[in-house]
CSV table of C-alpha atoms in Angstrom, one decimal:
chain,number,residue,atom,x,y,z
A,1,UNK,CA,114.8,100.4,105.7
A,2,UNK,CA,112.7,103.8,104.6
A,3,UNK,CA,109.3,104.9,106.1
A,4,UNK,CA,107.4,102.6,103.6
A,5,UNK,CA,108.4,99.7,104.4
A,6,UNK,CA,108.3,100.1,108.1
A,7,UNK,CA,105.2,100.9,108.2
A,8,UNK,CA,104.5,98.3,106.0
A,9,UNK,CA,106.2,95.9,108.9
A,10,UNK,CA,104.8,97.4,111.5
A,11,UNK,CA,101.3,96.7,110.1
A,12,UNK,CA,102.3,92.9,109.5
A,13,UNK,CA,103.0,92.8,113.2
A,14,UNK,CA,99.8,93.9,114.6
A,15,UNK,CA,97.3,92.8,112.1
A,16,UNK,CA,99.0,89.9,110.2
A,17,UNK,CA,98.3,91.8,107.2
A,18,UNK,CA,99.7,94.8,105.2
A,19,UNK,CA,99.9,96.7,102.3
A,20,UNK,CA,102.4,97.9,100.1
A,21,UNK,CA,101.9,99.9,97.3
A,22,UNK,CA,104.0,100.2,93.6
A,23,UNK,CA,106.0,97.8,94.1
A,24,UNK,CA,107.5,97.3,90.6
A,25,UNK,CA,105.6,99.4,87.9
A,26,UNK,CA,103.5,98.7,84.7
A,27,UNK,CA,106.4,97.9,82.6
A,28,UNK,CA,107.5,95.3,84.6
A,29,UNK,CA,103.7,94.1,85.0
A,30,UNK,CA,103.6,93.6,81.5
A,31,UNK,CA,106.5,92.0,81.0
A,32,UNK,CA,105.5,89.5,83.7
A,33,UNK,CA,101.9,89.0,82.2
A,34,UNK,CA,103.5,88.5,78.9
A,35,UNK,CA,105.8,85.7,80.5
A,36,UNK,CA,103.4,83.8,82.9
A,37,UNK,CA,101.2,83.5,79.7
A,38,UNK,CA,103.9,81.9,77.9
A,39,UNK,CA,104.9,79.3,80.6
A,40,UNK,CA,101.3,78.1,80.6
A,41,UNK,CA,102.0,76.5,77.2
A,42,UNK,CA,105.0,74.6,78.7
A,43,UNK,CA,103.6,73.9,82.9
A,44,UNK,CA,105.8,72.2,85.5
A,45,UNK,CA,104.9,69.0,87.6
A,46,UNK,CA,103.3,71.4,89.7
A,47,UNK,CA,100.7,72.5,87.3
A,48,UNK,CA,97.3,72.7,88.1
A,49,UNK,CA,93.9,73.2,87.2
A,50,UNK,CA,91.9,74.2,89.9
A,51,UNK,CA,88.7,74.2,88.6
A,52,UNK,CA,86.3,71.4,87.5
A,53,UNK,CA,86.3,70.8,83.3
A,54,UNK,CA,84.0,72.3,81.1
A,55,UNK,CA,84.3,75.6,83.4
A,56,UNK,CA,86.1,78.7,82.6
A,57,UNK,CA,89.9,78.1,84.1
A,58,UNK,CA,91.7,78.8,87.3
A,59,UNK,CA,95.2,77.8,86.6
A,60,UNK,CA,98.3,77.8,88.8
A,61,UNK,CA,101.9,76.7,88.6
A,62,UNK,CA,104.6,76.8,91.3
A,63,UNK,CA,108.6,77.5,91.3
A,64,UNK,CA,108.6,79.2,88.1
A,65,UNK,CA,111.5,80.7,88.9
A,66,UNK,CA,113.5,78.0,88.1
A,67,UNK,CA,113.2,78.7,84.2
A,68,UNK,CA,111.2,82.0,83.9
A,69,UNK,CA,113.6,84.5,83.8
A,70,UNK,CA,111.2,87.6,84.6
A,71,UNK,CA,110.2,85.6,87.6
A,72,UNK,CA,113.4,85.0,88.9
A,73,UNK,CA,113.6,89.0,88.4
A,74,UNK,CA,110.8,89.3,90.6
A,75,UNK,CA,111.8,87.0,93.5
A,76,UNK,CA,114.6,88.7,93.9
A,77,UNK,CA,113.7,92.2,93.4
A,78,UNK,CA,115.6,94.4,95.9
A,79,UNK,CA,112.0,96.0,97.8
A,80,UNK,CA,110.6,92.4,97.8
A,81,UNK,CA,114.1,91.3,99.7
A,82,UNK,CA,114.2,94.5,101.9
A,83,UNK,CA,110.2,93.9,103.3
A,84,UNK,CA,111.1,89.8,104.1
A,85,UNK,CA,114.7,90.5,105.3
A,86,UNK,CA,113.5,93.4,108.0
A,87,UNK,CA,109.9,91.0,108.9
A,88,UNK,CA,112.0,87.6,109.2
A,89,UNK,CA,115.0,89.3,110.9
A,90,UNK,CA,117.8,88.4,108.1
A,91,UNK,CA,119.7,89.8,105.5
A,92,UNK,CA,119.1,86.7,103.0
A,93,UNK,CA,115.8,85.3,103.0
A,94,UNK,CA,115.3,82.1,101.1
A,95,UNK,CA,113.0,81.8,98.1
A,96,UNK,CA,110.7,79.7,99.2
A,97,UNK,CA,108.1,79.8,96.2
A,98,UNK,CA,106.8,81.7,93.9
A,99,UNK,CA,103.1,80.6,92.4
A,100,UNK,CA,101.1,82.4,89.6
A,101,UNK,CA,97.4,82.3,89.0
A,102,UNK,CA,95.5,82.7,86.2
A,103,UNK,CA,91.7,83.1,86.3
A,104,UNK,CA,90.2,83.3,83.0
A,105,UNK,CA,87.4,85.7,82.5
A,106,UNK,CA,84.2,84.0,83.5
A,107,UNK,CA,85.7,82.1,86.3
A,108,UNK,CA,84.7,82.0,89.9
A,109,UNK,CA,88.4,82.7,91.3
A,110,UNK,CA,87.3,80.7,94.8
A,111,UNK,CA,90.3,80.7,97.5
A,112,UNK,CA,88.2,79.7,100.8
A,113,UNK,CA,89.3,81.2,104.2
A,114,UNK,CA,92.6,79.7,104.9
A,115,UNK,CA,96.0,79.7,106.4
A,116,UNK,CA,99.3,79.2,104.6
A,117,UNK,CA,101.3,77.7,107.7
A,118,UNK,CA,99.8,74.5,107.7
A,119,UNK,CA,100.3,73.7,104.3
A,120,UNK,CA,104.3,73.6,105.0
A,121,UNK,CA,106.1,71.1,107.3
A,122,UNK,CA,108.4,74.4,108.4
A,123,UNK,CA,109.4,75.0,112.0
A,124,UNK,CA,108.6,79.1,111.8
A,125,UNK,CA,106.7,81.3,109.7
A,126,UNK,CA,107.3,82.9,106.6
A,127,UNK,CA,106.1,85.2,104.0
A,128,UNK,CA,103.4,85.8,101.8
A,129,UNK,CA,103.6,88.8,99.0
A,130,UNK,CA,100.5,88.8,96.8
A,131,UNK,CA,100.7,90.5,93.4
A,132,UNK,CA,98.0,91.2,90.6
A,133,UNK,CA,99.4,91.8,87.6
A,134,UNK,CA,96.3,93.3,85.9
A,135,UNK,CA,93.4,95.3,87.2
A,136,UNK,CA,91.9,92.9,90.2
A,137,UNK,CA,87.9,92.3,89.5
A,138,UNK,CA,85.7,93.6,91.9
A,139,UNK,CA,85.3,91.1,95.0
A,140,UNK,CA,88.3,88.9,93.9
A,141,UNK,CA,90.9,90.9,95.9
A,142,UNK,CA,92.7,88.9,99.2
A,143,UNK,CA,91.0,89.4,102.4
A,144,UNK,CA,92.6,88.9,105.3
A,145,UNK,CA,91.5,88.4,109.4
A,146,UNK,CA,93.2,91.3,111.8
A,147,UNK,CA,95.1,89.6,114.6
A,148,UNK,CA,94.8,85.9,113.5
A,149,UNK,CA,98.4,85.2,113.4
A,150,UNK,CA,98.3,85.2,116.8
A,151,UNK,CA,95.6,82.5,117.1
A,152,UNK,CA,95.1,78.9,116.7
A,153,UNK,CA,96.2,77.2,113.4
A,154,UNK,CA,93.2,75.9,111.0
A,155,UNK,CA,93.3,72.4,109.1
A,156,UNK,CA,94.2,72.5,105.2
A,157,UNK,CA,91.6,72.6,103.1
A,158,UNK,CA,91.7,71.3,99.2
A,159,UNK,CA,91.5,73.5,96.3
A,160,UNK,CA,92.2,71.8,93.6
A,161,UNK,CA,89.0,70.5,91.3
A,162,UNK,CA,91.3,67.9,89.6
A,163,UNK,CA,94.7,66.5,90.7
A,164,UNK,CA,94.8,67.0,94.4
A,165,UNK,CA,97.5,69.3,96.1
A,166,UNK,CA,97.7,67.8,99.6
A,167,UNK,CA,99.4,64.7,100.8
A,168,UNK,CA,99.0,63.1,104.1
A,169,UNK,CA,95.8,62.1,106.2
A,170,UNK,CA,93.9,64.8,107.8
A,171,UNK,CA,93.2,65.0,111.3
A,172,UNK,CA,95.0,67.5,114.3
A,173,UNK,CA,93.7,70.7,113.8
A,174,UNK,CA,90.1,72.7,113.7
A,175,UNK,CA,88.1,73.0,110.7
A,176,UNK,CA,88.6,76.6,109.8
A,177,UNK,CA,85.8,78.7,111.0
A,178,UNK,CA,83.3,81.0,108.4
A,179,UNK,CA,84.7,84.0,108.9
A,180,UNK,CA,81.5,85.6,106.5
A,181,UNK,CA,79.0,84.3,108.4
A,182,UNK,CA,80.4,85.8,111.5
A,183,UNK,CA,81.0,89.5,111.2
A,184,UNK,CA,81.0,90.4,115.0
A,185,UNK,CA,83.8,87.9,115.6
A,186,UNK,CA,86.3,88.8,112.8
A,187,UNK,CA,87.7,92.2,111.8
A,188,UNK,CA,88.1,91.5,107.8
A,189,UNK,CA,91.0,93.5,106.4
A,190,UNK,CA,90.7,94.4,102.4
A,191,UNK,CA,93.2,96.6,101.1
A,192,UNK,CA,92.4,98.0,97.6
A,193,UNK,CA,95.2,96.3,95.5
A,194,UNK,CA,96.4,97.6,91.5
A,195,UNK,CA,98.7,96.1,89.3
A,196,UNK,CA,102.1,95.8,90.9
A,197,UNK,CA,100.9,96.5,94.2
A,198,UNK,CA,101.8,94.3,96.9
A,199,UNK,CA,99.2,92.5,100.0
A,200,UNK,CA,101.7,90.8,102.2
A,201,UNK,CA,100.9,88.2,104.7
A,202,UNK,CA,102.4,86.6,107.9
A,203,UNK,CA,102.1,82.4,106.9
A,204,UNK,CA,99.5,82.1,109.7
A,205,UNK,CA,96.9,84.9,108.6
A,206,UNK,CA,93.9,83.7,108.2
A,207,UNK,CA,92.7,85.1,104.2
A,208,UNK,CA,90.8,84.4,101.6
A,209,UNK,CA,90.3,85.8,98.1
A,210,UNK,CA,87.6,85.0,95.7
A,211,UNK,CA,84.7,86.1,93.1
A,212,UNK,CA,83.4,86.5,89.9
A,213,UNK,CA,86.2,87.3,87.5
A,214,UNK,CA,84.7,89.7,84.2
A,215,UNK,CA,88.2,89.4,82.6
A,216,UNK,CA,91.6,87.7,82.9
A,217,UNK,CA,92.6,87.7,86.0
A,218,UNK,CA,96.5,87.0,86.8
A,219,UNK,CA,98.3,87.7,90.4
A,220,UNK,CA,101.7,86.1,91.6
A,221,UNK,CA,102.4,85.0,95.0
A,222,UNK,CA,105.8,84.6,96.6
A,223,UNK,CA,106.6,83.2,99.8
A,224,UNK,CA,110.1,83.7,101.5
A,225,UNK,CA,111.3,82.3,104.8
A,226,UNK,CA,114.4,82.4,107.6
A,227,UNK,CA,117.6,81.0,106.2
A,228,UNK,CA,117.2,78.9,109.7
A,229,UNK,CA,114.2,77.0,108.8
A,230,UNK,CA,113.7,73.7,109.9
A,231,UNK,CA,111.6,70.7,108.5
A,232,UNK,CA,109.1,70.3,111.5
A,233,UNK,CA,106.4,67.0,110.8
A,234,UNK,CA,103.4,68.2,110.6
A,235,UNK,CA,100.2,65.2,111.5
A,236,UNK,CA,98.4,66.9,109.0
A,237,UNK,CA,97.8,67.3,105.3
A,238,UNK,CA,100.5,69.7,103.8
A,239,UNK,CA,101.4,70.3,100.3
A,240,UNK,CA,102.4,67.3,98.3
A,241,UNK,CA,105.5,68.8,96.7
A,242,UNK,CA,107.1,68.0,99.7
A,243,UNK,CA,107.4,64.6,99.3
A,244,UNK,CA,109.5,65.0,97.0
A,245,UNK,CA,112.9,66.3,98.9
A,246,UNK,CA,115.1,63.8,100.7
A,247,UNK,CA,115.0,65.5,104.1
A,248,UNK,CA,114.0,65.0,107.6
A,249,UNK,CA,113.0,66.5,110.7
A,250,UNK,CA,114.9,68.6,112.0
A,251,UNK,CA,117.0,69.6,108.9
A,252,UNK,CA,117.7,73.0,107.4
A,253,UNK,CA,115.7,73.7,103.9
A,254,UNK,CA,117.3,72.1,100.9
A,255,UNK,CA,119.5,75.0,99.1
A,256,UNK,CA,119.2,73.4,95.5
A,257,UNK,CA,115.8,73.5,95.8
A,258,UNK,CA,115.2,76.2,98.1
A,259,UNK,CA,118.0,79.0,97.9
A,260,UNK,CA,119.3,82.2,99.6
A,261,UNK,CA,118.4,85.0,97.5
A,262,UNK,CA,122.1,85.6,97.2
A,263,UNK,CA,122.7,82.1,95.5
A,264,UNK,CA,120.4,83.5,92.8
A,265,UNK,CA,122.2,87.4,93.1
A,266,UNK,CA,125.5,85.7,92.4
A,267,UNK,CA,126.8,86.9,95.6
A,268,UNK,CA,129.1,85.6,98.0
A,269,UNK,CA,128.8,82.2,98.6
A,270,UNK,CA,125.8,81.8,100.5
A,271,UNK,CA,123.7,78.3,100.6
């Protein structure tokens, strides 16, 4: 691993939050633009708009990398692998997700303070890598909380407009607290992200991202996670996609749906 990204782990250790710059360059930024705009014309079950109708769109999709192939580039891109293999101690990380946004210009690209952990019924965290893939508006970049990976986990919150995203009744957890409204309680981490830049985040940051957009707006997030993953029950609302996998407690990640990088590599013969 070179100076970069250990820095770059190091920082996701104390603060929960890092940055790490260039990660693939404007070529490849285009090329994934170009290919994320053409999926929107063909979306997955997963597809949704998540704002109300008649305003100007915040679209998003999930496991894209299934049948875009610039996607599938992305997820496994060898810097991406190297920053989740040395922060989740393995040497093949599994794909967990990947999710684009789109936030056409004129929308209010509203993410509220939130954690990804609770969203996934996963015994361990993962994570996060946040991409723009053009110039990020002012005020829309992702915010995060220093040191809240090491607190308390926060209930879900809805951000779907339309077809909901969660499944499950919500109760067990605290309502996530306003983090604007209380500036001498929370250290707010921002860092200045470009086009093919990367923000990456331990699952239980605490972040937010949000704002006016005055153009097109487009970022990517991919989530990776510990080949030993474990499906833990969560008596909360988590993501409804999960309902969809035969699996229980207690079982490893399902490798069809969820597979070692090297399944995708074409290497060895990993699950």
């Amino acid at each position: 691993m070179d100076e970069t990204q250990t820095s770059v782990v190091e920082a996701l250790c104390a603060d929960g939050i890092a940055f790490r710059p260039q990660v693939i360059d404007a070529a490849d930024c285009g090329d994934l633009l170009r290919a994320v705009d053409a999926s929107r014309s063909h979306p997955s079950e997963q597809y949704r708009l998540l704002t109300a109708p008649g305003q100007p769109g915040v679209e998003s999709d999930l496991f894209r990398w299934r049948d875009v192939p610039e996607i599938r580039d992305l997820v496994t891109h060898p810097t991406l692998l190297a920053l989740a293999g040395a922060y989740l101690a393995t040497d093949d990380p599994v794909i967990l997700e990947d999710q684009w946004f789109w936030s056409s210009s004129g929308a209010v690209a509203d993410s509220p303070w939130h954690q990804d952990e609770p969203y996934h019924p996963l015994d361990r965290p993962f994570l996060t890598v946040w991409i723009p893939l053009t110039p990020v508006p002012a005020g829309c970049g992702l915010r995060g909380v220093k040191g809240s990976q090491d607190g308390p986990i926060y209930r879900t919150v809805e951000f779907s407009q339309t077809d909901p995203t969660l499944s499950g009744s919500q109760h067990a957890l605290p309502p996530v607290p306003d983090v604007d409204a209380e500036p001498d309680t929370f250290t707010v981490l921002a860092p200045v992200a470009g086009p093919g830049d990367a923000v990456v985040l331990d699952s239980r940051t605490l972040h937010s991202a949000g704002g006016h957009c005055t153009w097109d707006f487009v970022r990517l997030s991919i989530r990776y996670a510990s080949p030993d993953t474990r499906r833990r029950n969560r008596p909360w609302s988590t993501a409804g996609f999960w309902d969809e996998f035969d699996w229980t407690e207690g079982d490893l990640l399902p490798a069809e749906a969820f597979p070692r990088a090297s399944r995708l590599l074409g290497v060895g013969s990993a699950a």
